[in-house]
Each structure stands twice: as structure tokens, then as C-alpha cells.
């Protein structure tokens, strides 16, 4: 999976950008987290509530299964958001270590040593360094997307010039 398709709501972020609204990276992250957890909670809660109305004894009814399903769905949504954000931060630290180190220094005043193994340094740094890195990755996201877009454009130009052939063409 590519870095820019990690988020389930990447299209929503693009839609917000089209309106011209300048949403800070952290606010976008919070919005995505709230949306993911809410949709997960509602979906699993409704499914469990529906199942409870059909299969659970009449003494419990659909409300308790709905509440349990909502709680589990919310927890799963939050865990999924954490894993996705952590994976994104470690990916940026591996592919764009200088950019991530700069963001960590500027936003959190974190003393980053060498950028050679920044992803390992983040993993070994504990929960505090990991959360700061996740927020730094959110701040770097637009810059990384711009870098990826420029790289993609260079590839398109090379193909357009007939310089390189894809494996399907050979």
C-alpha cells in the first residue's frame, strides 16, 4: 500500500482541500480519528444489535449487544488508526529521514542524532517519541505528497519521451 493511500478518508481530505479551507495537519488527523472510530462504533454496534434482536435471549434484548458492539467497534477503530499512523510515521522516517528529523526538531524540540536509522530510533524511543513522530508525520504529509507527485511527474515525462519501457510493452 502506498503512503498516500494509507488513510481510509484520503478522498475526504482532497475534498476539503478543494474548498480552499486550510486545515492544519493535526486537526485533519483528529478529524480522521473521530470519523474512523465513530463509523467503526456505529457499524459494529448496529450489526451486534441486529444480531442480538434475532439470536440473544429475550431477557437481554438488542440494547446490550449494541452497546458491547459499539464499544468493541470504537476500540477497534482507534487501534486501527494508531497502527495506520504508526506505520505512516515509520515509513516517512525510513524514506524521508531528513524531513522527519526536521519536523521533530522544529515542532517538538527533539534532539535527533543521526538520520541514518531514524525509523529504528523512533521505535526504540518509547511511546513519547512515537507519538511525537506520528504528529510530525502528519505535519510532513503535504510535503511528502508533493515529493511523490514530482517523482511521478518525472516518470511520466520519461515514459512520454520513449526513454523507458514498461515490462508489459516488451
PDB file of N, CA and C in Angstrom, residues 21-22 29-30 36 48 53-54 57 60 66 75 87 98 117 133 135 150 164 167:
ATOM      1  N   UNK A  21     -10.232  25.495   2.083  1.00  0.00           N
ATOM      2  CA  UNK A  21     -10.020  25.608   3.520  1.00  0.00           C
ATOM      3  C   UNK A  21      -8.643  25.062   3.863  1.00  0.00           C
ATOM      4  N   UNK A  22      -7.931  25.789   4.690  1.00  0.00           N
ATOM      5  CA  UNK A  22      -6.606  25.359   5.129  1.00  0.00           C
ATOM      6  C   UNK A  22      -6.747  24.712   6.502  1.00  0.00           C
ATOM      7  N   UNK A  29      -5.895  15.134  11.328  1.00  0.00           N
ATOM      8  CA  UNK A  29      -5.646  13.856  11.994  1.00  0.00           C
ATOM      9  C   UNK A  29      -6.728  13.566  13.037  1.00  0.00           C
ATOM     10  N   UNK A  30      -7.063  14.562  13.833  1.00  0.00           N
ATOM     11  CA  UNK A  30      -8.116  14.386  14.850  1.00  0.00           C
ATOM     12  C   UNK A  30      -9.451  14.095  14.170  1.00  0.00           C
ATOM     13  N   UNK A  36     -13.160   7.725  11.916  1.00  0.00           N
ATOM     14  CA  UNK A  36     -12.896   6.283  11.884  1.00  0.00           C
ATOM     15  C   UNK A  36     -13.513   5.591  13.085  1.00  0.00           C
ATOM     16  N   UNK A  48     -24.211  -5.857  15.791  1.00  0.00           N
ATOM     17  CA  UNK A  48     -24.401  -6.642  17.020  1.00  0.00           C
ATOM     18  C   UNK A  48     -25.805  -6.450  17.582  1.00  0.00           C
ATOM     19  N   UNK A  53     -31.072  -8.849  18.488  1.00  0.00           N
ATOM     20  CA  UNK A  53     -32.537  -8.878  18.414  1.00  0.00           C
ATOM     21  C   UNK A  53     -33.046 -10.195  17.831  1.00  0.00           C
ATOM     22  N   UNK A  54     -32.211 -10.896  17.065  1.00  0.00           N
ATOM     23  CA  UNK A  54     -32.622 -12.161  16.478  1.00  0.00           C
ATOM     24  C   UNK A  54     -32.219 -13.370  17.310  1.00  0.00           C
ATOM     25  N   UNK A  57     -31.228 -14.219  23.908  1.00  0.00           N
ATOM     26  CA  UNK A  57     -32.440 -14.446  24.701  1.00  0.00           C
ATOM     27  C   UNK A  57     -33.232 -13.156  24.868  1.00  0.00           C
ATOM     28  N   UNK A  60     -32.237 -10.190  27.364  1.00  0.00           N
ATOM     29  CA  UNK A  60     -31.186  -9.200  27.106  1.00  0.00           C
ATOM     30  C   UNK A  60     -31.659  -8.154  26.105  1.00  0.00           C
ATOM     31  N   UNK A  66     -25.845  -4.149  21.247  1.00  0.00           N
ATOM     32  CA  UNK A  66     -25.484  -2.910  20.552  1.00  0.00           C
ATOM     33  C   UNK A  66     -24.400  -2.164  21.322  1.00  0.00           C
ATOM     34  N   UNK A  75     -13.131   0.694  19.940  1.00  0.00           N
ATOM     35  CA  UNK A  75     -11.769   0.276  20.291  1.00  0.00           C
ATOM     36  C   UNK A  75     -11.003  -0.198  19.063  1.00  0.00           C
ATOM     37  N   UNK A  87       2.508   3.217  11.262  1.00  0.00           N
ATOM     38  CA  UNK A  87       3.122   2.719  10.032  1.00  0.00           C
ATOM     39  C   UNK A  87       3.522   3.865   9.115  1.00  0.00           C
ATOM     40  N   UNK A  98      15.440  12.993   6.650  1.00  0.00           N
ATOM     41  CA  UNK A  98      15.813  14.384   6.900  1.00  0.00           C
ATOM     42  C   UNK A  98      14.581  15.237   7.148  1.00  0.00           C
ATOM     43  N   UNK A 117      19.379   5.818  10.741  1.00  0.00           N
ATOM     44  CA  UNK A 117      18.423   4.799  11.173  1.00  0.00           C
ATOM     45  C   UNK A 117      17.320   5.451  12.000  1.00  0.00           C
ATOM     46  N   UNK A 133       6.477  11.500  16.748  1.00  0.00           N
ATOM     47  CA  UNK A 133       6.781  11.157  15.349  1.00  0.00           C
ATOM     48  C   UNK A 133       5.515  11.042  14.520  1.00  0.00           C
ATOM     49  N   UNK A 135       2.745  12.733  15.002  1.00  0.00           N
ATOM     50  CA  UNK A 135       2.299  14.102  14.720  1.00  0.00           C
ATOM     51  C   UNK A 135       3.235  14.810  13.743  1.00  0.00           C
ATOM     52  N   UNK A 150       6.023  15.020  -7.669  1.00  0.00           N
ATOM     53  CA  UNK A 150       7.121  15.414  -8.556  1.00  0.00           C
ATOM     54  C   UNK A 150       7.842  14.190  -9.108  1.00  0.00           C
ATOM     55  N   UNK A 164      11.968   4.866 -21.490  1.00  0.00           N
ATOM     56  CA  UNK A 164      11.898   3.645 -20.701  1.00  0.00           C
ATOM     57  C   UNK A 164      10.626   2.909 -21.075  1.00  0.00           C
ATOM     58  N   UNK A 167       7.360  -3.319 -18.405  1.00  0.00           N
ATOM     59  CA  UNK A 167       7.509  -4.753 -18.689  1.00  0.00           C
ATOM     60  C   UNK A 167       6.412  -5.293 -19.619  1.00  0.00           C
TER      61      UNK A 167
END
